[in-house]
Short mmCIF file of C-alpha atoms and ligand atoms in Angstrom, two decimals:
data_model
loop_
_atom_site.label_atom_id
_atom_site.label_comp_id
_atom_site.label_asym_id
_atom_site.label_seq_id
_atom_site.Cartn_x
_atom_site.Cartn_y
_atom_site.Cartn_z
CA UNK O 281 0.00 0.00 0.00
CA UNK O 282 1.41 3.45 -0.62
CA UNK O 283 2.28 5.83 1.94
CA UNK O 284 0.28 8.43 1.17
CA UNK O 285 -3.26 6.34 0.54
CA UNK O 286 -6.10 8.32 -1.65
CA UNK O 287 -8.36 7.47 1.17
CA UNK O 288 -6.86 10.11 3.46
CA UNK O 289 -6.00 12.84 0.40
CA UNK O 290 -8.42 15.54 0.68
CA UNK O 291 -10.89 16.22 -1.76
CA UNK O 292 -12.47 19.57 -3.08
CA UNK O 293 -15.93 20.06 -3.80
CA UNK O 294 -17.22 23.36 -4.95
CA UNK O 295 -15.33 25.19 -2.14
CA UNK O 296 -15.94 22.52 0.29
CA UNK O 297 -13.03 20.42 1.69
CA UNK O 298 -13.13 16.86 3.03
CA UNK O 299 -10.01 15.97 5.37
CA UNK O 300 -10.45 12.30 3.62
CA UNK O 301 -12.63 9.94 1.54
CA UNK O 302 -14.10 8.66 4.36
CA UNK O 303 -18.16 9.64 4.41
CA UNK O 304 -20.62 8.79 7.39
CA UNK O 305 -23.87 7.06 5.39
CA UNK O 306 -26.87 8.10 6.46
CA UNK O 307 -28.35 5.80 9.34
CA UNK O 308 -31.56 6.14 10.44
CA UNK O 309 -32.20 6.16 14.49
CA UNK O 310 -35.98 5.31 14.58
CA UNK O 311 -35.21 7.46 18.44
CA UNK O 312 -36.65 11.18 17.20
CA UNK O 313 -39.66 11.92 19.14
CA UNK O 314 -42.09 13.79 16.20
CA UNK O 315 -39.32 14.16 14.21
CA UNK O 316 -37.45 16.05 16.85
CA UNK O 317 -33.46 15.28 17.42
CA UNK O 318 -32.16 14.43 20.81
CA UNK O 319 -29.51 13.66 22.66
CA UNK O 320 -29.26 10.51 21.18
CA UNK O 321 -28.93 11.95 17.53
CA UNK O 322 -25.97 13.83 18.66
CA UNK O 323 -24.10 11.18 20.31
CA UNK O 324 -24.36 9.00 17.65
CA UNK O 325 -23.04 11.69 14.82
CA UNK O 326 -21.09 13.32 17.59
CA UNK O 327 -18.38 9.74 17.76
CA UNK O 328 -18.31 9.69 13.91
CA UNK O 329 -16.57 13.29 13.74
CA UNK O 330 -14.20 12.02 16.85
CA UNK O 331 -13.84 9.16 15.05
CA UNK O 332 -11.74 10.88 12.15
CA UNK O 333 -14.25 10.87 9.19
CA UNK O 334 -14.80 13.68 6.93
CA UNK O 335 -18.01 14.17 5.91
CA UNK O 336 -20.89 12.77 8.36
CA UNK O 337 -24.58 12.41 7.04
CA UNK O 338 -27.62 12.57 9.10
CA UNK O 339 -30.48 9.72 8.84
CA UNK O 340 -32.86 10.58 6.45
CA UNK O 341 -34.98 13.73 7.94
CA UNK O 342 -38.40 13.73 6.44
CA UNK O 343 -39.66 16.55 4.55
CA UNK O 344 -42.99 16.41 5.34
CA UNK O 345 -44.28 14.55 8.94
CA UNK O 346 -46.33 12.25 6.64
CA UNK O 347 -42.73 11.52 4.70
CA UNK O 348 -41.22 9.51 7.84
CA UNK O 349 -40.91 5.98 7.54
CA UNK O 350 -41.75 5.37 11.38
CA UNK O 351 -42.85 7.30 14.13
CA UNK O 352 -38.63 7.55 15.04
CA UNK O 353 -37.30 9.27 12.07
CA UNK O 354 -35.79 12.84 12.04
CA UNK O 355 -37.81 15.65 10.53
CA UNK O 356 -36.93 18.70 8.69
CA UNK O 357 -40.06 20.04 8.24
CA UNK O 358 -40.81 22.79 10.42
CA UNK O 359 -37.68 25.25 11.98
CA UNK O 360 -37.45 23.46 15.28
CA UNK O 361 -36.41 20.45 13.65
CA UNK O 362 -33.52 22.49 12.32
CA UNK O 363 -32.73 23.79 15.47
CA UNK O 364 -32.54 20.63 16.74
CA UNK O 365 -29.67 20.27 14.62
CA UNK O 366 -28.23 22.99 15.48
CA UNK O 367 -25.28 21.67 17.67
CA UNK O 368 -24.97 18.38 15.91
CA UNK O 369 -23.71 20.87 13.00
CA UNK O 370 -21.23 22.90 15.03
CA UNK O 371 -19.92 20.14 16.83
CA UNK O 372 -18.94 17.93 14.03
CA UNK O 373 -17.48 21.50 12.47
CA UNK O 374 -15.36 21.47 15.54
CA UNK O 375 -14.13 18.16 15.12
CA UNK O 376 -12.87 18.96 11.30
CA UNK O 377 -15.57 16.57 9.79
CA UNK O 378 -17.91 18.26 7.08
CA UNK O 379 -22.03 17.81 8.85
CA UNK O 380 -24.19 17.14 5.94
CA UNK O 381 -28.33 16.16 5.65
CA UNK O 382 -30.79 13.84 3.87
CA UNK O 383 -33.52 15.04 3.11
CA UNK O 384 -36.53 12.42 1.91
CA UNK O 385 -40.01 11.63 1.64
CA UNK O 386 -40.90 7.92 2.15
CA UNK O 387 -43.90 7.66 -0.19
CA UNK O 388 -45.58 4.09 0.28
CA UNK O 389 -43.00 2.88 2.96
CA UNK O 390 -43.81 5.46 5.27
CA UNK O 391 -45.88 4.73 8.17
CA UNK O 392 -44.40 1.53 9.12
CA UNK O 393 -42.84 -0.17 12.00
CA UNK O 394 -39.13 0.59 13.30
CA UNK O 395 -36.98 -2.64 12.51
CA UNK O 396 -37.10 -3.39 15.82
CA UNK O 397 -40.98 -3.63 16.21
CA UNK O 398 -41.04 -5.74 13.14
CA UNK O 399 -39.94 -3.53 10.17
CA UNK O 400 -43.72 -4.29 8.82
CA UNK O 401 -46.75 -2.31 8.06
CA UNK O 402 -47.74 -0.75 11.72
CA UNK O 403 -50.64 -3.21 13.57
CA UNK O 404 -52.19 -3.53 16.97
CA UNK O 405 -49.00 -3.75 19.06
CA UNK O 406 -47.82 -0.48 17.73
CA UNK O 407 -51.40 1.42 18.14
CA UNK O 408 -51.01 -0.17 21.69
CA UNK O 409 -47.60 2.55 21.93
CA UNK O 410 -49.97 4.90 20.65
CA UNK O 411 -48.30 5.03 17.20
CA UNK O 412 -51.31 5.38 14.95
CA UNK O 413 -51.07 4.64 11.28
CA UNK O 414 -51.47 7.77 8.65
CA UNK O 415 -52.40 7.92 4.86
CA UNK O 416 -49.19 7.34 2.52
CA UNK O 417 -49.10 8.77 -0.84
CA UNK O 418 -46.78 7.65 -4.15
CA UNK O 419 -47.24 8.20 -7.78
CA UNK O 420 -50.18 5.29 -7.68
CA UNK O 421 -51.95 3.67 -5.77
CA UNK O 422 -50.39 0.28 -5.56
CA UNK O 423 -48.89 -0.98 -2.57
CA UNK O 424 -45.34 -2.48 -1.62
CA UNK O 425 -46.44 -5.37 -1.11
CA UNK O 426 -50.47 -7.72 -0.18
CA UNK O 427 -50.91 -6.28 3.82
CA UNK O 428 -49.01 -2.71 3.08
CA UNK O 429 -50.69 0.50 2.95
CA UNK O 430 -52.43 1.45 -0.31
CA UNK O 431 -51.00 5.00 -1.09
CA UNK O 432 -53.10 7.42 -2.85
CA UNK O 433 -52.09 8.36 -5.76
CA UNK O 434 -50.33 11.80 -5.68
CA UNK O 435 -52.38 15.22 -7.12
CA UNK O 436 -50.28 17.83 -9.16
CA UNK O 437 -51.19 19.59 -5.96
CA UNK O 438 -49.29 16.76 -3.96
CA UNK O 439 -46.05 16.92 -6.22
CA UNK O 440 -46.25 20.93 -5.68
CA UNK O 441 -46.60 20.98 -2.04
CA UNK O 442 -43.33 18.12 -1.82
CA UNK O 443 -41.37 20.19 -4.07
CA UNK O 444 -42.21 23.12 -2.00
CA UNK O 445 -41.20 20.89 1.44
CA UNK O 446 -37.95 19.97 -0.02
CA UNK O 447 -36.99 23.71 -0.98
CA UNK O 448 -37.87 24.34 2.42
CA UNK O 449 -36.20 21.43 4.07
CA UNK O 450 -32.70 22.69 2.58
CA UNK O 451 -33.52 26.32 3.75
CA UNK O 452 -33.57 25.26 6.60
CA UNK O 453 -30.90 22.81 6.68
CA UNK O 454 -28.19 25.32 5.32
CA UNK O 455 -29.36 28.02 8.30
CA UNK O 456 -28.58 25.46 10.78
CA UNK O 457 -25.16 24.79 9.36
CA UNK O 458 -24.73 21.63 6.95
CA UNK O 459 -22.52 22.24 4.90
CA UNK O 460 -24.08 19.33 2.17
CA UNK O 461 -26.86 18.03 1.23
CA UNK O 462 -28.38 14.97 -0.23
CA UNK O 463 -31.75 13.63 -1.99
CA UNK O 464 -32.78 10.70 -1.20
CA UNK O 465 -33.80 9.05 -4.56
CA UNK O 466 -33.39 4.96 -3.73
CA UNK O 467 -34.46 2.10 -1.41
CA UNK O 468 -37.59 2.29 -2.59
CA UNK O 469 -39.00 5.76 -1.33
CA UNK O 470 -40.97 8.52 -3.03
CA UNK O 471 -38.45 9.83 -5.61
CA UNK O 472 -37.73 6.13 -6.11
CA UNK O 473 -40.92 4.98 -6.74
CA UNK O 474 -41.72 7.72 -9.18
CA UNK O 475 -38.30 6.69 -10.68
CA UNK O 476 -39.54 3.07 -11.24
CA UNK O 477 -41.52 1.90 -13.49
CA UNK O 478 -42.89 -1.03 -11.29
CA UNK O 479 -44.26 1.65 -8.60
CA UNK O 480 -45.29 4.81 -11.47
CA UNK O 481 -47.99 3.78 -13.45
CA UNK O 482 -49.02 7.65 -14.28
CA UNK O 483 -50.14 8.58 -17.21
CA UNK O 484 -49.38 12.46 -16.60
CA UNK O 485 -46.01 14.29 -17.14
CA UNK O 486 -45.17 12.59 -14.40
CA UNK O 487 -44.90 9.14 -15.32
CA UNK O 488 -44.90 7.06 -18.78
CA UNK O 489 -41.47 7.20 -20.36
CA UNK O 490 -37.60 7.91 -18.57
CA UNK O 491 -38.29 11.11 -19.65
CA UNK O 492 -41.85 10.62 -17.20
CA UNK O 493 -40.67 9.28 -14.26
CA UNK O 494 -37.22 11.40 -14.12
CA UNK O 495 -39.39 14.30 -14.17
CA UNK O 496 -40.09 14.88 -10.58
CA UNK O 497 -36.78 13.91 -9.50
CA UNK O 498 -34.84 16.01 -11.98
CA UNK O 499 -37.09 18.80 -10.56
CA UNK O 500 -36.35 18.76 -7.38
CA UNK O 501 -32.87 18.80 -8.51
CA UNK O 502 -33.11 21.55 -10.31
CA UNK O 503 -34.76 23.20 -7.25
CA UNK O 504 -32.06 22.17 -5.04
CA UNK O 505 -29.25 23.85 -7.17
CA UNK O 506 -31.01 26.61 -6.99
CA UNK O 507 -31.96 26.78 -3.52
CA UNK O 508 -28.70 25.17 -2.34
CA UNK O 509 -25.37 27.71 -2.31
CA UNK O 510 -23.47 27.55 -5.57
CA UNK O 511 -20.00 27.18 -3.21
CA UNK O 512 -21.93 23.92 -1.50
CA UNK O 513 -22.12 20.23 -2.62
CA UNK O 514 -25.44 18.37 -3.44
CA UNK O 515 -25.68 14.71 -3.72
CA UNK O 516 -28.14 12.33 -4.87
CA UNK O 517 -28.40 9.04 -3.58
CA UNK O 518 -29.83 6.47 -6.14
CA UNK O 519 -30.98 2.88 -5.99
CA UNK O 520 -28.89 1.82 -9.29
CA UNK O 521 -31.11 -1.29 -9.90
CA UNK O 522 -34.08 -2.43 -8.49
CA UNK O 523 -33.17 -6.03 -8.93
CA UNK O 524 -36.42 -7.26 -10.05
CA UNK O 525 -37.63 -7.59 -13.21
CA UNK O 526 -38.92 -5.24 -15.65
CA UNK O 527 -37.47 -2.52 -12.94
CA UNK O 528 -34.71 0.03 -13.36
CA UNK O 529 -31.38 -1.09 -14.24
CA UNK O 530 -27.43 0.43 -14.69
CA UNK O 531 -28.76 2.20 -18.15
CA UNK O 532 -31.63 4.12 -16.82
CA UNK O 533 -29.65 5.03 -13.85
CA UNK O 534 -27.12 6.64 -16.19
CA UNK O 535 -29.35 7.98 -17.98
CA UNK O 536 -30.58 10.06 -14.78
CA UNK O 537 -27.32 10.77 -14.04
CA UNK O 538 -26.04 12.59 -16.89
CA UNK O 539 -29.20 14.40 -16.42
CA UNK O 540 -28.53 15.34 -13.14
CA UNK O 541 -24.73 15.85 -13.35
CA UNK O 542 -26.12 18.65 -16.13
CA UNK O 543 -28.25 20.16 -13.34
CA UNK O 544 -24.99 20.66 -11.12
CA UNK O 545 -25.64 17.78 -8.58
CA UNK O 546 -21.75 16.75 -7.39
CA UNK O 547 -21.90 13.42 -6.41
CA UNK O 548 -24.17 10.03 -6.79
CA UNK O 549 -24.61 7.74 -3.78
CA UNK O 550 -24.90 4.57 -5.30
CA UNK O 551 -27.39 1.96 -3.56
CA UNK O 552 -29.55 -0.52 -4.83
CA UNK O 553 -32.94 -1.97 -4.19
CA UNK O 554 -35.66 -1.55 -1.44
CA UNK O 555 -38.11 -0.99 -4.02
CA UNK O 556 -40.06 -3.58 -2.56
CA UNK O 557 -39.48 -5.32 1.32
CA UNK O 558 -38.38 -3.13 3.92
CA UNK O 559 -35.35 -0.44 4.49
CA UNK O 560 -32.55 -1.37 1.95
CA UNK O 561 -33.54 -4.91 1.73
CA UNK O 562 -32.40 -4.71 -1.95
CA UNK O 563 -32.80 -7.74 -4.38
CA UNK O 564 -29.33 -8.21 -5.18
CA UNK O 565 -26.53 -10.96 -4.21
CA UNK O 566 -24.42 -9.45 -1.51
CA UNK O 567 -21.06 -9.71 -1.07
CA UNK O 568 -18.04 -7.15 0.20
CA UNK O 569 -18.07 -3.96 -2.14
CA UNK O 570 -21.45 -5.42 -3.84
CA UNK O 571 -22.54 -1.80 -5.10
CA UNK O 572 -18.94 -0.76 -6.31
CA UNK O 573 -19.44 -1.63 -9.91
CA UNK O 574 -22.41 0.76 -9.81
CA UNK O 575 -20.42 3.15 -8.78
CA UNK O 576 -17.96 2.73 -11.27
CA UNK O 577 -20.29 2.21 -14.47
CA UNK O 578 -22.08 5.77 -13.22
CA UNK O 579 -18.67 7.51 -12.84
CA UNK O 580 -17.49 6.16 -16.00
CA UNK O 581 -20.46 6.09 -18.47
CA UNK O 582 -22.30 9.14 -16.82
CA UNK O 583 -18.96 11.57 -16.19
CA UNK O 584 -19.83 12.36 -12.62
CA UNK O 585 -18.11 12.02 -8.93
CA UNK O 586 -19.52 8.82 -7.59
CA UNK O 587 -19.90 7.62 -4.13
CA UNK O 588 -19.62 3.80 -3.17
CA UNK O 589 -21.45 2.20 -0.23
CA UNK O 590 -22.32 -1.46 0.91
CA UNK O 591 -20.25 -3.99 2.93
CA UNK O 592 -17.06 -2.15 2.54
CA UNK O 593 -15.11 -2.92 6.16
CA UNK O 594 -11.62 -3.19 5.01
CA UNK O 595 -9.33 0.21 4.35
CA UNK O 596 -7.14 -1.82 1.89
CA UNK O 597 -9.99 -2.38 -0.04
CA UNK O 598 -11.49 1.13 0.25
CA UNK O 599 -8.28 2.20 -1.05
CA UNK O 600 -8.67 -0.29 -4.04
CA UNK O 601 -11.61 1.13 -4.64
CA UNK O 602 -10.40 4.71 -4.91
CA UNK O 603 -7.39 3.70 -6.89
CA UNK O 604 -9.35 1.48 -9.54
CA UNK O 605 -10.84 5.10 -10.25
CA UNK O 606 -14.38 3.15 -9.41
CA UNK O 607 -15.33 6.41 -7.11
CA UNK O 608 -14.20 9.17 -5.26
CA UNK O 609 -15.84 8.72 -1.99
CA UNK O 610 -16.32 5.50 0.34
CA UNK O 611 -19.70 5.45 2.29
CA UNK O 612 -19.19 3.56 5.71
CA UNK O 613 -22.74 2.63 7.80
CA UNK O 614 -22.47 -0.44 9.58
CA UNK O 615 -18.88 -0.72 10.07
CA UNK O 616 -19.00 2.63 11.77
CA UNK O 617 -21.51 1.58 14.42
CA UNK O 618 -19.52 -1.42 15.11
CA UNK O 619 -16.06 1.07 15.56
CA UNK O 620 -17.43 4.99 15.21
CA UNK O 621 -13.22 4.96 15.04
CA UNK O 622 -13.20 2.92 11.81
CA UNK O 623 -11.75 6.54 9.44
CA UNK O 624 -8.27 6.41 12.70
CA UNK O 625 -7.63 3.03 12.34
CA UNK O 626 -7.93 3.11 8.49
CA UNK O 627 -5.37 5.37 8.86
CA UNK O 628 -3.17 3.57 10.83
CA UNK O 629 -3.76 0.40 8.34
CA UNK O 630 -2.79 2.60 5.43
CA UNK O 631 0.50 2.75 6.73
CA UNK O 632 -0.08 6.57 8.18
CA UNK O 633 2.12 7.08 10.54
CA UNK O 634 1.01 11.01 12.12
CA UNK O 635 1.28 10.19 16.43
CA UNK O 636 -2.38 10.19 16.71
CA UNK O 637 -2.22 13.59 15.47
CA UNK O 638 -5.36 13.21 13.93
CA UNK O 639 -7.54 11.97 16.66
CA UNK O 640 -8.66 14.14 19.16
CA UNK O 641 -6.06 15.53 21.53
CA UNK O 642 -7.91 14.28 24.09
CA UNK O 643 -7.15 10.99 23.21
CA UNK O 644 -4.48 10.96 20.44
CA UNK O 645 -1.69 12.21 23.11
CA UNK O 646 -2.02 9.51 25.38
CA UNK O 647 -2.50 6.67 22.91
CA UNK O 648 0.61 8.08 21.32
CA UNK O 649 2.63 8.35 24.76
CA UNK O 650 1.11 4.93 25.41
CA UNK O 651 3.02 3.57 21.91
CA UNK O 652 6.20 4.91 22.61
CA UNK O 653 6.05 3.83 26.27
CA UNK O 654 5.64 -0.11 24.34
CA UNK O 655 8.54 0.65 22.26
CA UNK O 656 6.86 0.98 19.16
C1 FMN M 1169 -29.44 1.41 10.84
C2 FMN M 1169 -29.43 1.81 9.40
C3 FMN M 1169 -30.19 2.89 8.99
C4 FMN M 1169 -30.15 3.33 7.66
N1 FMN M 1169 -30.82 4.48 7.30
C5 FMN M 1169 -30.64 4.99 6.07
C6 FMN M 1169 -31.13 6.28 5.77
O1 FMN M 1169 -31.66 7.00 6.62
N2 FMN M 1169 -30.99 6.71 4.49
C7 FMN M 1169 -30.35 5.96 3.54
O2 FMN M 1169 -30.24 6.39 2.40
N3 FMN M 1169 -29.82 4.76 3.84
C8 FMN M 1169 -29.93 4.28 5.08
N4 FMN M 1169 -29.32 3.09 5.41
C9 FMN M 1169 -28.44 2.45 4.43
C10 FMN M 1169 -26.98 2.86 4.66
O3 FMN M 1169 -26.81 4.24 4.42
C11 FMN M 1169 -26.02 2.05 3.78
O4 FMN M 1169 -26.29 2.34 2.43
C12 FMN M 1169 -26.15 0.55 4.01
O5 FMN M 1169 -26.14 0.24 5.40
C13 FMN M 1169 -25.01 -0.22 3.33
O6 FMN M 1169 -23.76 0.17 3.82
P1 FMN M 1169 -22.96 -0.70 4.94
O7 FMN M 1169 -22.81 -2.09 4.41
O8 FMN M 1169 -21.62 0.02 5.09
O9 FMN M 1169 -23.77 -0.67 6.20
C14 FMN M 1169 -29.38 2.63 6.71
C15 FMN M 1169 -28.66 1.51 7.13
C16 FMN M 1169 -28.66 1.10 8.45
C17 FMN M 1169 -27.81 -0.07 8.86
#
């Protein structure tokens, strides 16, 4: 491995600057109380700026209160939920990480149970917590699955009001301090579903063709750019194929993303799946780095900064992945809440050898008087 790894070079974009690769996925908590952060929210982003990464994502926060997948999730929807950010922002600023937000509607999968209650469609034992079940909307009115909500089918009004929420959402979220932002376009949500042509069965603008279903999504886009600061990163996280049959593959994902590269979105998050089943539960064979080659078709075929995620746990092969030119950032979620530290012992495994400088000096200078006290 070389000495001076990719992984910890830091990366420009617009007039942002990441201290590494390394990028915090978006995690959702299911432990807001109507859509409100806590102390928990902060403690959990909080460890993942200690812990050395450089650009740390909120869970999804729901534009709308009717856009949360569960009764847990974060909100961005009115200006105490940004608040409520507040000091998650300024403390990860302290650390040297970047704080950025997802914002998202869930369409047909909200209103379900947290993965812990069952990750199903909410039933007595919920309504027992007192979490009552609301109306879901998507581009039609079919359901995930039999025994899921039916969604109404979404009014031009609808699509108005949620373009409206998400302009608002990043208003908000850029007062409070994030320094990027990201749409949540996969896994099966709203801008996914209308994406799809399994879940958009429209016969408006809105649905039909690519040209149809990309429609809303390449709106909000737009919207974002515009709404967003021209010195500040947006992303755009995509579910490259839904895995299933006669739904969206590599090609119509690169179609959107030329498309959206020509809006002035910076980077794609490249997931799959979750267009049907719950959370991410994407219909794909899953192995270590099982997304990467969508992030390296996109990059390649579709000229844009690219974003891998899914099972990568190793730094040697995060590296690989970064020197294969397959994308420019490495999305950790799981691995991080096994070892919040995983971006200072990458370094370390990359052959790094600073004295702890980049940990916090709260730690770093006795771990590094500790070393030297071992003889290393
Ligand atoms: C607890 C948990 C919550 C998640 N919440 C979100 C979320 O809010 N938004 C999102 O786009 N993906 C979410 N994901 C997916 C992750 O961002 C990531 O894509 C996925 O876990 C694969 O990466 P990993 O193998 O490194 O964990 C979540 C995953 C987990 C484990």
């Amino acid at each position: 491995m070389p000495s001076n790894p990719l992984l910890f070079t830091p990366l420009e974009l617009r007039s942002v600057r990441l201290r590494n690769r390394i990028v915090i996925s978006p995690m959702c908590q299911y432990s807001a109380v109507d859509g409100l952060a806590n102390d928990w929210h902060f403690a959990h982003l909080a460890r993942f700026a200690m812990g050395g990464a450089g650009l740390v994502f909120t869970e999804a926060a729901a534009v709308q209160s009717d856009g949360r997948i569960t009764h847990g999730d974060l909100g961005i929807w009115s200006d105490a939920h940004a608040q409520a950010l507040e000091r998650v922002t300024a403390f990860i600023k302290s650390q040297g990480a970047v704080p950025a937000i997802q914002l998202a509607h869930a369409g047909r999968k909200a209103s379900m149970q947290r993965p812990w209650h069952g990750n199903g469609p909410l039933d007595a034992s919920d309504r027992a917590r007192g979490e009552h079940v609301w109306a879901v909307m998507a581009p039609s009115a079919i359901p995930m699955d039999t025994g899921w909500l039916v969604p109404s089918a979404m009014t031009l009004g609808d699509i108005e009001s949620l373009k409206q929420s998400f302009r608002d959402g990043l208003a908000r979220s850029l007062a409070v301090g994030f320094e990027v932002a990201e749409i949540h376009g996969a896994h099966g949500y709203l801008l996914h579903e209308f994406l799809s042509p399994l879940s958009n069965k429209r016969s408006d603008r809105y649905g039909g063709d690519i040209e149809g279903r990309m429609r809303l999504a390449l709106e909000i886009a737009t919207d974002a750019r515009a709404a967003w600061p021209q010195d500040k990163p947006l992303f755009f996280r995509v579910s490259a194929v839904d895995g299933i049959e006669g739904g969206l593959t590599i090609d119509d994902t690169i179609v959107l993303a030329r498309r959206l590269e020509a809006i002035g979105i910076d980077v794609i998050d490249c997931s799959s799946g979750g267009l049907m089943g719950s959370a991410t539960a994407a219909r794909v064979k899953r192995f270590a780095g099982f997304q990467v080659p969508y992030a390296a078709a996109i990059r390649r075929d579709a000229d844009i900064p690219t974003m891998a995620v899914g099972l990568i746990t190793e730094p040697q092969y995060a590296e690989e992945v970064l020197r294969n030119g397959e994308a420019d950032l490495i999305a950790i979620g799981r691995e991080a809440l096994s070892n919040p530290n995983w971006a200072l012992h990458a370094e370390e495994a990359l052959g790094v050898d600073n004295e702890y400088a980049s940990w916090p000096v709260q730690a770093g200078w006795w771990l590094d008087k500790r070393k030297k006290a071992m003889g290393k």
